[in-house]
Amino acid sequence: MTRLLLGVTLERICKAVLLLCLVHFVIIMILYFDVYAQRLDFFTRFNIRNTSRAHPYYNFSRPNGTVHSYTAVISAGDSFTPSAKLELNLTVTEKPLLLCPDAPPELVGRLLIEFSSLMSMERVQRENPDVTEGGRYTPPDCQPKEKVAIIIPFRHREHHLKYWLHYLHPILRRQKVAYGIYIINQFGEDTFNRAKLLNVGFLEAMKEADYDCFIFSDVDLIPMDDRNLYHCYEQPRHFAIAMDKFGFRLPYAGYFGGVSGLSKAQFLKINGFPNEYWGWGGEDDDIYNRITLNGMKISRPDIRIGRYRMIKHERDKHNEPNPQRFTKIQNTKMTMKKDGINSLHYRVIHSAKYPMYTNITVDIGKPPPRPARG
């Protein structure tokens, strides 16, 4: 009896051992196939990565890239693993870009502006590789709300222009502005006419693109805070409200000089700028009068943000103060409908696109003879 019980006990133990072995075998097989699948997935990705290296015209990490642009450069003789073929057959929908934010996250605020270091166009170009020919730029990661043309009246200021481009290109890119930069160079050595050059810049820029906003800037003024956003507003904008030249204060309430911005509609509403201010001074006050006489108001940034540094220089030759400016300012209401963009005459001498800006040299004519004193 004892032997029978012993045999039954051993039989049960053997069955239990066999059952444990079977369970162990099943677990081992499951783990084996799981590891195999992971290795297969790794080698599949490795092959696709190598394939992308073999075709340098496409970058899988490029924003807004699609599979269709990849297949377009594949030659008929190329071969792929089954997993790669499956991935290439999938259609990837390109997501539309969101509107650029009103407060771009890349802004840094107050800037250190100095003019002591040497500056060259080669350095400016090297620092701004995303800017295209003619000084054009469009944000790659968002949809800008408007196109901005920046107009600079110019003559014999190459030294200042290098610093302006050095500082402004990075600022505008951080601000997510879609822009083009136009240097309007007055031909010859006759008396300088800033406002007329700005009118020329408006028309010449419109020939290249459908700009919505125009910012008119002197080449010697650099913003000290990138939160001073270079775009247009519901009312004409005065950006340079606190220059170091004036002790970082607004010199007087009606001042509209240095850097200003108007939308296309605002610019046309005031008939552009006056053409008859030859020499220094007066045109900014005339523009201010045109804006207020047409029922608009001046908008300005906070005085802590609208700070500017001016590159020190001597007053240019042939840009002496205009002795007639005070009389002309008083007559804005009578002259603004006939003197402006509708009466502009000029001739383009030369136009060229450089890596960081577009240069347009123009003949704007000669100033009328000034009446004799007394």
mmCIF file of C-alpha atoms in Angstrom:
data_model
loop_
_atom_site.group_PDB
_atom_site.id
_atom_site.type_symbol
_atom_site.label_atom_id
_atom_site.label_comp_id
_atom_site.label_asym_id
_atom_site.label_seq_id
_atom_site.Cartn_x
_atom_site.Cartn_y
_atom_site.Cartn_z
ATOM 1 C CA MET A 1 0.000 0.000 0.000
ATOM 2 C CA THR A 2 2.833 2.285 0.874
ATOM 3 C CA ARG A 3 4.555 1.599 -2.472
ATOM 4 C CA LEU A 4 1.319 2.420 -4.349
ATOM 5 C CA LEU A 5 0.980 5.758 -2.586
ATOM 6 C CA LEU A 6 4.631 6.525 -3.281
ATOM 7 C CA GLY A 7 4.162 5.791 -6.999
ATOM 8 C CA VAL A 8 1.104 8.025 -7.239
ATOM 9 C CA THR A 9 2.956 10.826 -5.478
ATOM 10 C CA LEU A 10 5.938 10.549 -7.855
ATOM 11 C CA GLU A 11 3.601 10.535 -10.864
ATOM 12 C CA ARG A 12 1.975 13.769 -9.683
ATOM 13 C CA ILE A 13 5.338 15.373 -9.080
ATOM 14 C CA CYS A 14 6.479 14.453 -12.610
ATOM 15 C CA LYS A 15 3.303 15.882 -14.139
ATOM 16 C CA ALA A 16 3.797 19.087 -12.159
ATOM 17 C CA VAL A 17 7.415 19.348 -13.327
ATOM 18 C CA LEU A 18 6.348 18.782 -16.961
ATOM 19 C CA LEU A 19 3.665 21.432 -16.614
ATOM 20 C CA LEU A 20 6.180 23.910 -15.208
ATOM 21 C CA CYS A 21 8.558 23.128 -18.070
ATOM 22 C CA LEU A 22 5.789 23.730 -20.586
ATOM 23 C CA VAL A 23 4.897 27.065 -18.990
ATOM 24 C CA HIS A 24 8.564 28.026 -18.941
ATOM 25 C CA PHE A 25 8.912 27.099 -22.615
ATOM 26 C CA VAL A 26 5.894 29.225 -23.586
ATOM 27 C CA ILE A 27 7.257 32.224 -21.666
ATOM 28 C CA ILE A 28 10.674 31.848 -23.300
ATOM 29 C CA MET A 29 9.089 31.736 -26.787
ATOM 30 C CA ILE A 30 7.023 34.866 -26.084
ATOM 31 C CA LEU A 31 10.073 36.788 -24.917
ATOM 32 C CA TYR A 32 12.088 35.537 -27.876
ATOM 33 C CA PHE A 33 9.571 36.743 -30.486
ATOM 34 C CA ASP A 34 9.213 40.092 -28.701
ATOM 35 C CA VAL A 35 12.968 40.717 -28.828
ATOM 36 C CA TYR A 36 13.044 39.596 -32.458
ATOM 37 C CA ALA A 37 10.315 42.071 -33.367
ATOM 38 C CA GLN A 38 12.181 44.914 -31.672
ATOM 39 C CA ARG A 39 15.378 44.067 -33.557
ATOM 40 C CA LEU A 40 13.491 43.932 -36.840
ATOM 41 C CA ASP A 41 11.974 47.323 -36.153
ATOM 42 C CA PHE A 42 15.410 48.753 -35.299
ATOM 43 C CA PHE A 43 17.006 47.498 -38.520
ATOM 44 C CA THR A 44 14.049 48.783 -40.548
ATOM 45 C CA ARG A 45 14.516 52.263 -39.120
ATOM 46 C CA PHE A 46 18.263 51.994 -39.642
ATOM 47 C CA ASN A 47 17.728 51.193 -43.320
ATOM 48 C CA ILE A 48 15.371 54.141 -43.769
ATOM 49 C CA ARG A 49 17.861 56.433 -42.066
ATOM 50 C CA ASN A 50 20.600 55.260 -44.393
ATOM 51 C CA THR A 51 18.288 55.769 -47.343
ATOM 52 C CA SER A 52 17.674 59.378 -46.307
ATOM 53 C CA ARG A 53 21.442 59.917 -46.153
ATOM 54 C CA ALA A 54 21.764 58.556 -49.652
ATOM 55 C CA HIS A 55 19.359 61.302 -50.841
ATOM 56 C CA PRO A 56 20.673 64.584 -49.419
ATOM 57 C CA TYR A 57 18.006 66.672 -51.174
ATOM 58 C CA TYR A 58 15.453 65.730 -48.548
ATOM 59 C CA ASN A 59 15.601 66.086 -44.796
ATOM 60 C CA PHE A 60 13.092 64.012 -42.834
ATOM 61 C CA SER A 61 13.318 66.431 -39.921
ATOM 62 C CA ARG A 62 12.561 69.513 -42.058
ATOM 63 C CA PRO A 63 9.386 71.297 -40.873
ATOM 64 C CA ASN A 64 6.445 70.927 -43.248
ATOM 65 C CA GLY A 65 8.267 68.309 -45.277
ATOM 66 C CA THR A 66 6.136 65.720 -47.079
ATOM 67 C CA VAL A 67 6.793 62.231 -48.392
ATOM 68 C CA HIS A 68 5.827 63.387 -51.869
ATOM 69 C CA SER A 69 8.820 65.714 -52.077
ATOM 70 C CA TYR A 70 11.034 62.772 -51.093
ATOM 71 C CA THR A 71 9.719 60.406 -53.743
ATOM 72 C CA ALA A 72 10.217 63.091 -56.369
ATOM 73 C CA VAL A 73 14.013 62.720 -56.153
ATOM 74 C CA ILE A 74 14.135 58.890 -56.107
ATOM 75 C CA SER A 75 15.531 57.337 -59.253
ATOM 76 C CA ALA A 76 14.003 54.245 -60.853
ATOM 77 C CA GLY A 77 16.913 52.049 -59.813
ATOM 78 C CA ASP A 78 16.629 52.687 -56.068
ATOM 79 C CA SER A 79 15.437 49.824 -53.885
ATOM 80 C CA PHE A 80 13.888 49.874 -50.447
ATOM 81 C CA THR A 81 13.021 47.442 -47.690
ATOM 82 C CA PRO A 82 9.330 46.431 -47.488
ATOM 83 C CA SER A 83 8.883 48.689 -44.453
ATOM 84 C CA ALA A 84 10.353 51.648 -46.302
ATOM 85 C CA LYS A 85 8.093 51.044 -49.305
ATOM 86 C CA LEU A 86 5.109 50.915 -47.024
ATOM 87 C CA GLU A 87 6.077 54.228 -45.404
ATOM 88 C CA LEU A 88 6.608 55.916 -48.761
ATOM 89 C CA ASN A 89 3.170 54.929 -49.945
ATOM 90 C CA LEU A 90 1.554 56.755 -47.052
ATOM 91 C CA THR A 91 0.227 60.249 -47.808
ATOM 92 C CA VAL A 92 1.249 62.872 -45.267
ATOM 93 C CA THR A 93 -0.903 66.001 -45.192
ATOM 94 C CA GLU A 94 1.052 69.209 -44.739
ATOM 95 C CA LYS A 95 -0.356 71.204 -41.845
ATOM 96 C CA PRO A 96 -1.138 74.876 -42.569
ATOM 97 C CA LEU A 97 1.032 77.358 -40.714
ATOM 98 C CA LEU A 98 -0.514 79.190 -37.780
ATOM 99 C CA LEU A 99 -0.547 82.986 -37.715
ATOM 100 C CA CYS A 100 2.568 84.523 -36.236
ATOM 101 C CA PRO A 101 2.037 85.499 -32.580
ATOM 102 C CA ASP A 102 1.534 89.129 -31.555
ATOM 103 C CA ALA A 103 4.292 88.684 -28.956
ATOM 104 C CA PRO A 104 6.946 86.393 -30.516
ATOM 105 C CA PRO A 105 8.650 84.225 -27.881
ATOM 106 C CA GLU A 106 12.164 84.877 -29.245
ATOM 107 C CA LEU A 107 12.148 88.564 -28.233
ATOM 108 C CA VAL A 108 14.811 89.502 -25.697
ATOM 109 C CA GLY A 109 13.733 93.044 -24.749
ATOM 110 C CA ARG A 110 16.371 95.703 -24.014
ATOM 111 C CA LEU A 111 19.406 95.524 -26.327
ATOM 112 C CA LEU A 112 22.996 96.671 -26.014
ATOM 113 C CA ILE A 113 23.710 98.883 -29.032
ATOM 114 C CA GLU A 114 27.283 99.997 -29.736
ATOM 115 C CA PHE A 115 29.111 101.301 -32.779
ATOM 116 C CA SER A 116 32.746 100.820 -31.775
ATOM 117 C CA SER A 117 33.361 97.379 -33.328
ATOM 118 C CA LEU A 118 34.295 97.084 -36.971
ATOM 119 C CA MET A 119 31.435 96.173 -39.259
ATOM 120 C CA SER A 120 31.403 94.755 -42.793
ATOM 121 C CA MET A 121 28.773 93.562 -45.219
ATOM 122 C CA GLU A 122 30.401 90.133 -45.209
ATOM 123 C CA ARG A 123 29.826 89.858 -41.483
ATOM 124 C CA VAL A 124 26.209 90.996 -41.795
ATOM 125 C CA GLN A 125 25.591 88.436 -44.516
ATOM 126 C CA ARG A 126 27.253 85.682 -42.500
ATOM 127 C CA GLU A 127 25.099 86.497 -39.467
ATOM 128 C CA ASN A 128 21.833 86.380 -41.447
ATOM 129 C CA PRO A 129 21.892 83.321 -43.719
ATOM 130 C CA ASP A 130 18.079 83.105 -43.865
ATOM 131 C CA VAL A 131 17.734 86.516 -45.539
ATOM 132 C CA THR A 132 17.324 86.163 -49.296
ATOM 133 C CA GLU A 133 18.501 88.348 -52.134
ATOM 134 C CA GLY A 134 17.278 91.916 -51.976
ATOM 135 C CA GLY A 135 16.990 91.871 -48.182
ATOM 136 C CA ARG A 136 13.822 89.778 -48.162
ATOM 137 C CA TYR A 137 12.720 87.478 -45.352
ATOM 138 C CA THR A 138 9.622 85.448 -44.480
ATOM 139 C CA PRO A 139 9.235 83.499 -41.211
ATOM 140 C CA PRO A 140 9.430 79.748 -41.974
ATOM 141 C CA ASP A 141 7.418 78.583 -38.954
ATOM 142 C CA CYS A 142 4.334 80.848 -38.978
ATOM 143 C CA GLN A 143 2.091 82.835 -41.297
ATOM 144 C CA PRO A 144 2.784 86.602 -41.065
ATOM 145 C CA LYS A 145 -0.238 88.876 -40.908
ATOM 146 C CA GLU A 146 1.202 91.448 -43.304
ATOM 147 C CA LYS A 147 4.090 92.195 -45.649
ATOM 148 C CA VAL A 148 6.309 95.060 -44.559
ATOM 149 C CA ALA A 149 8.470 97.250 -46.808
ATOM 150 C CA ILE A 150 11.177 99.171 -44.951
ATOM 151 C CA ILE A 151 12.153 102.330 -46.824
ATOM 152 C CA ILE A 152 15.419 104.175 -46.084
ATOM 153 C CA PRO A 153 16.260 107.542 -47.708
ATOM 154 C CA PHE A 154 19.952 107.475 -48.453
ATOM 155 C CA ARG A 155 23.042 109.214 -49.732
ATOM 156 C CA HIS A 156 26.679 108.671 -48.729
ATOM 157 C CA ARG A 157 25.882 106.682 -45.582
ATOM 158 C CA GLU A 158 27.512 103.314 -46.306
ATOM 159 C CA HIS A 159 29.153 103.230 -42.880
ATOM 160 C CA HIS A 160 25.809 103.732 -41.121
ATOM 161 C CA LEU A 161 24.050 101.230 -43.341
ATOM 162 C CA LYS A 162 26.315 98.386 -42.208
ATOM 163 C CA TYR A 163 25.408 98.931 -38.561
ATOM 164 C CA TRP A 164 21.721 99.350 -39.376
ATOM 165 C CA LEU A 165 21.627 96.042 -41.236
ATOM 166 C CA HIS A 166 23.710 94.334 -38.527
ATOM 167 C CA TYR A 167 21.165 95.185 -35.833
ATOM 168 C CA LEU A 168 17.860 95.322 -37.710
ATOM 169 C CA HIS A 169 17.945 92.028 -39.590
ATOM 170 C CA PRO A 170 18.118 89.907 -36.394
ATOM 171 C CA ILE A 171 15.521 92.112 -34.678
ATOM 172 C CA LEU A 172 13.053 91.793 -37.555
ATOM 173 C CA ARG A 173 13.564 88.042 -37.777
ATOM 174 C CA ARG A 174 12.894 87.624 -34.053
ATOM 175 C CA GLN A 175 9.770 89.722 -34.478
ATOM 176 C CA LYS A 176 8.484 87.274 -37.141
ATOM 177 C CA VAL A 177 8.183 90.046 -39.738
ATOM 178 C CA ALA A 178 7.857 89.273 -43.453
ATOM 179 C CA TYR A 179 9.839 92.154 -44.899
ATOM 180 C CA GLY A 180 11.933 93.635 -47.670
ATOM 181 C CA ILE A 181 14.512 96.411 -47.233
ATOM 182 C CA TYR A 182 14.763 99.183 -49.830
ATOM 183 C CA ILE A 183 17.569 101.750 -49.873
ATOM 184 C CA ILE A 184 16.435 104.756 -51.940
ATOM 185 C CA ASN A 185 19.643 106.509 -52.952
ATOM 186 C CA GLN A 186 19.433 110.091 -54.207
ATOM 187 C CA PHE A 187 21.505 110.548 -57.366
ATOM 188 C CA GLY A 188 23.791 113.541 -57.699
ATOM 189 C CA GLU A 189 24.832 116.198 -55.218
ATOM 190 C CA ASP A 190 21.835 118.521 -55.232
ATOM 191 C CA THR A 191 19.966 119.393 -52.044
ATOM 192 C CA PHE A 192 18.684 116.317 -50.236
ATOM 193 C CA ASN A 193 14.933 115.620 -50.227
ATOM 194 C CA ARG A 194 14.043 112.973 -47.645
ATOM 195 C CA ALA A 195 10.241 112.953 -48.062
ATOM 196 C CA LYS A 196 10.386 112.687 -51.844
ATOM 197 C CA LEU A 197 12.734 109.706 -51.576
ATOM 198 C CA LEU A 198 10.225 108.041 -49.232
ATOM 199 C CA ASN A 199 7.481 108.522 -51.833
ATOM 200 C CA VAL A 200 9.741 106.917 -54.425
ATOM 201 C CA GLY A 201 10.369 103.994 -52.076
ATOM 202 C CA PHE A 202 6.640 103.415 -51.672
ATOM 203 C CA LEU A 203 6.043 103.159 -55.441
ATOM 204 C CA GLU A 204 9.160 101.110 -56.182
ATOM 205 C CA ALA A 205 8.435 98.608 -53.396
ATOM 206 C CA MET A 206 4.865 98.172 -54.622
ATOM 207 C CA LYS A 207 6.253 97.168 -58.013
ATOM 208 C CA GLU A 208 7.948 94.156 -56.414
ATOM 209 C CA ALA A 209 5.327 92.888 -53.964
ATOM 210 C CA ASP A 210 1.887 93.638 -52.616
ATOM 211 C CA TYR A 211 3.063 95.208 -49.369
ATOM 212 C CA ASP A 212 0.503 96.022 -46.673
ATOM 213 C CA CYS A 213 2.729 98.123 -44.422
ATOM 214 C CA PHE A 214 5.483 100.689 -44.967
ATOM 215 C CA ILE A 215 8.042 101.672 -42.360
ATOM 216 C CA PHE A 216 10.130 104.753 -43.134
ATOM 217 C CA SER A 217 13.425 104.832 -41.243
ATOM 218 C CA ASP A 218 16.506 107.013 -41.113
ATOM 219 C CA VAL A 219 19.642 104.938 -41.571
ATOM 220 C CA ASP A 220 21.324 106.267 -38.422
ATOM 221 C CA LEU A 221 18.633 105.173 -35.921
ATOM 222 C CA ILE A 222 18.837 101.792 -34.163
ATOM 223 C CA PRO A 223 16.060 100.531 -31.827
ATOM 224 C CA MET A 224 17.252 99.620 -28.334
ATOM 225 C CA ASP A 225 14.409 97.185 -27.599
ATOM 226 C CA ASP A 226 13.133 94.453 -29.932
ATOM 227 C CA ARG A 227 9.656 94.669 -28.346
ATOM 228 C CA ASN A 228 9.195 97.803 -30.458
ATOM 229 C CA LEU A 229 7.413 95.769 -33.140
ATOM 230 C CA TYR A 230 7.936 96.849 -36.752
ATOM 231 C CA HIS A 231 4.468 96.420 -38.201
ATOM 232 C CA CYS A 232 1.498 98.694 -38.900
ATOM 233 C CA TYR A 233 -1.307 99.570 -36.519
ATOM 234 C CA GLU A 234 -4.843 100.884 -36.705
ATOM 235 C CA GLN A 235 -3.402 104.399 -36.616
ATOM 236 C CA PRO A 236 -0.154 105.726 -38.140
ATOM 237 C CA ARG A 237 2.727 104.684 -35.924
ATOM 238 C CA HIS A 238 5.636 106.721 -34.602
ATOM 239 C CA PHE A 239 8.339 104.310 -33.430
ATOM 240 C CA ALA A 240 11.320 106.530 -32.522
ATOM 241 C CA ILE A 241 9.807 108.451 -29.622
ATOM 242 C CA ALA A 242 12.797 108.431 -27.244
ATOM 243 C CA MET A 243 16.158 109.082 -28.912
ATOM 244 C CA ASP A 244 19.404 109.501 -27.027
ATOM 245 C CA LYS A 245 19.807 112.686 -29.083
ATOM 246 C CA PHE A 246 16.859 114.197 -27.179
ATOM 247 C CA GLY A 247 17.651 112.700 -23.782
ATOM 248 C CA PHE A 248 15.256 109.775 -24.411
ATOM 249 C CA ARG A 249 12.265 112.107 -24.422
ATOM 250 C CA LEU A 250 9.781 113.207 -27.065
ATOM 251 C CA PRO A 251 11.025 116.665 -28.155
ATOM 252 C CA TYR A 252 7.481 117.973 -28.707
ATOM 253 C CA ALA A 253 3.977 116.521 -28.974
ATOM 254 C CA GLY A 254 3.720 116.741 -32.760
ATOM 255 C CA TYR A 255 7.094 115.171 -33.479
ATOM 256 C CA PHE A 256 6.879 112.409 -36.124
ATOM 257 C CA GLY A 257 10.501 112.044 -37.174
ATOM 258 C CA GLY A 258 13.104 109.309 -37.331
ATOM 259 C CA VAL A 259 11.132 106.094 -37.776
ATOM 260 C CA SER A 260 7.432 105.958 -38.652
ATOM 261 C CA GLY A 261 5.007 103.495 -40.172
ATOM 262 C CA LEU A 262 1.806 103.700 -42.199
ATOM 263 C CA SER A 263 -0.345 101.059 -43.801
ATOM 264 C CA LYS A 264 -0.939 101.260 -47.531
ATOM 265 C CA ALA A 265 -4.430 102.671 -46.972
ATOM 266 C CA GLN A 266 -3.181 105.292 -44.484
ATOM 267 C CA PHE A 267 -0.383 106.365 -46.817
ATOM 268 C CA LEU A 268 -2.726 106.833 -49.766
ATOM 269 C CA LYS A 269 -5.298 108.632 -47.602
ATOM 270 C CA ILE A 270 -2.809 111.436 -46.871
ATOM 271 C CA ASN A 271 -1.594 111.481 -50.508
ATOM 272 C CA GLY A 272 1.806 110.247 -49.417
ATOM 273 C CA PHE A 273 4.454 112.702 -48.277
ATOM 274 C CA PRO A 274 5.220 116.208 -49.542
ATOM 275 C CA ASN A 275 7.701 116.503 -52.408
ATOM 276 C CA GLU A 276 8.709 120.135 -51.923
ATOM 277 C CA TYR A 277 10.762 120.014 -48.726
ATOM 278 C CA TRP A 278 14.312 120.393 -50.021
ATOM 279 C CA GLY A 279 16.950 120.381 -47.288
ATOM 280 C CA TRP A 280 16.759 119.510 -43.619
ATOM 281 C CA GLY A 281 13.613 119.820 -41.524
ATOM 282 C CA GLY A 282 9.902 120.379 -41.861
ATOM 283 C CA GLU A 283 8.685 117.320 -43.745
ATOM 284 C CA ASP A 284 7.931 115.333 -40.574
ATOM 285 C CA ASP A 285 5.704 118.126 -39.239
ATOM 286 C CA ASP A 286 3.949 118.326 -42.606
ATOM 287 C CA ILE A 287 3.284 114.568 -42.466
ATOM 288 C CA TYR A 288 1.952 114.945 -38.919
ATOM 289 C CA ASN A 289 -0.415 117.669 -40.147
ATOM 290 C CA ARG A 290 -1.587 115.479 -43.031
ATOM 291 C CA ILE A 291 -2.421 112.658 -40.626
ATOM 292 C CA THR A 292 -4.388 114.809 -38.198
ATOM 293 C CA LEU A 293 -6.155 116.756 -40.958
ATOM 294 C CA ASN A 294 -7.406 113.424 -42.353
ATOM 295 C CA GLY A 295 -8.980 112.442 -39.034
ATOM 296 C CA MET A 296 -6.291 110.017 -37.862
ATOM 297 C CA LYS A 297 -4.223 109.966 -34.686
ATOM 298 C CA ILE A 298 -0.617 109.063 -33.958
ATOM 299 C CA SER A 299 0.019 105.813 -32.061
ATOM 300 C CA ARG A 300 3.250 105.323 -30.134
ATOM 301 C CA PRO A 301 4.913 102.552 -28.103
ATOM 302 C CA ASP A 302 5.672 102.854 -24.416
ATOM 303 C CA ILE A 303 8.499 105.351 -23.929
ATOM 304 C CA ARG A 304 10.583 102.648 -22.216
ATOM 305 C CA ILE A 305 10.330 100.510 -25.386
ATOM 306 C CA GLY A 306 10.533 103.190 -28.093
ATOM 307 C CA ARG A 307 14.152 104.066 -27.274
ATOM 308 C CA TYR A 308 16.712 104.611 -30.073
ATOM 309 C CA ARG A 309 20.414 105.230 -30.409
ATOM 310 C CA MET A 310 21.643 107.524 -33.145
ATOM 311 C CA ILE A 311 24.961 106.972 -34.894
ATOM 312 C CA LYS A 312 26.767 110.257 -34.367
ATOM 313 C CA HIS A 313 27.760 112.140 -37.509
ATOM 314 C CA GLU A 314 28.143 115.569 -38.965
ATOM 315 C CA ARG A 315 25.274 116.994 -40.970
ATOM 316 C CA ASP A 316 25.561 116.033 -44.619
ATOM 317 C CA LYS A 317 26.601 118.529 -47.223
ATOM 318 C CA HIS A 318 23.708 119.771 -49.360
ATOM 319 C CA ASN A 319 21.265 119.050 -46.534
ATOM 320 C CA GLU A 320 21.242 122.445 -44.905
ATOM 321 C CA PRO A 321 18.155 123.601 -42.968
ATOM 322 C CA ASN A 322 15.311 124.596 -45.240
ATOM 323 C CA PRO A 323 14.500 128.273 -44.576
ATOM 324 C CA GLN A 324 11.008 127.855 -46.077
ATOM 325 C CA ARG A 325 9.970 124.948 -43.850
ATOM 326 C CA PHE A 326 7.955 126.985 -41.345
ATOM 327 C CA THR A 327 5.877 128.666 -44.036
ATOM 328 C CA LYS A 328 5.241 125.351 -45.784
ATOM 329 C CA ILE A 329 4.131 123.647 -42.559
ATOM 330 C CA GLN A 330 1.496 126.326 -42.048
ATOM 331 C CA ASN A 331 0.074 125.659 -45.540
ATOM 332 C CA THR A 332 -0.256 121.861 -45.328
ATOM 333 C CA LYS A 333 -4.053 121.973 -45.571
ATOM 334 C CA MET A 334 -3.853 123.782 -48.916
ATOM 335 C CA THR A 335 -0.962 121.828 -50.430
ATOM 336 C CA MET A 336 -1.480 118.195 -49.350
ATOM 337 C CA LYS A 337 -4.047 117.331 -52.041
ATOM 338 C CA LYS A 338 -1.834 118.481 -54.903
ATOM 339 C CA ASP A 339 1.636 117.828 -53.520
ATOM 340 C CA GLY A 340 2.302 114.164 -52.791
ATOM 341 C CA ILE A 341 2.211 110.738 -54.361
ATOM 342 C CA ASN A 342 -0.101 112.039 -57.111
ATOM 343 C CA SER A 343 2.448 114.656 -58.229
ATOM 344 C CA LEU A 344 5.626 112.598 -57.868
ATOM 345 C CA HIS A 345 8.161 112.643 -60.721
ATOM 346 C CA TYR A 346 11.468 110.788 -60.697
ATOM 347 C CA ARG A 347 13.709 108.598 -62.839
ATOM 348 C CA VAL A 348 15.344 105.330 -61.797
ATOM 349 C CA ILE A 349 19.057 105.442 -62.602
ATOM 350 C CA HIS A 350 20.023 102.028 -61.310
ATOM 351 C CA SER A 351 18.389 99.192 -59.380
ATOM 352 C CA ALA A 352 20.267 96.259 -57.874
ATOM 353 C CA LYS A 353 19.524 93.478 -55.405
ATOM 354 C CA TYR A 354 22.263 92.806 -52.877
ATOM 355 C CA PRO A 355 22.243 89.972 -50.349
ATOM 356 C CA MET A 356 21.032 92.182 -47.478
ATOM 357 C CA TYR A 357 19.028 94.930 -49.232
ATOM 358 C CA THR A 358 17.697 96.316 -52.493
ATOM 359 C CA ASN A 359 19.349 99.499 -53.743
ATOM 360 C CA ILE A 360 17.442 101.884 -56.011
ATOM 361 C CA THR A 361 19.307 104.975 -57.189
ATOM 362 C CA VAL A 362 16.953 107.688 -58.454
ATOM 363 C CA ASP A 363 17.100 111.138 -59.990
ATOM 364 C CA ILE A 364 14.457 113.216 -58.201
ATOM 365 C CA GLY A 365 15.212 116.462 -60.026
ATOM 366 C CA LYS A 366 16.540 119.752 -58.780
ATOM 367 C CA PRO A 367 15.149 122.040 -56.101
ATOM 368 C CA PRO A 368 13.507 125.266 -57.255
ATOM 369 C CA PRO A 369 15.609 128.398 -56.839
ATOM 370 C CA ARG A 370 15.170 129.896 -53.414
ATOM 371 C CA PRO A 371 13.916 133.475 -53.250
ATOM 372 C CA ALA A 372 16.462 136.086 -52.335
ATOM 373 C CA ARG A 373 16.495 137.154 -48.724
ATOM 374 C CA GLY A 374 14.396 140.200 -47.967
#
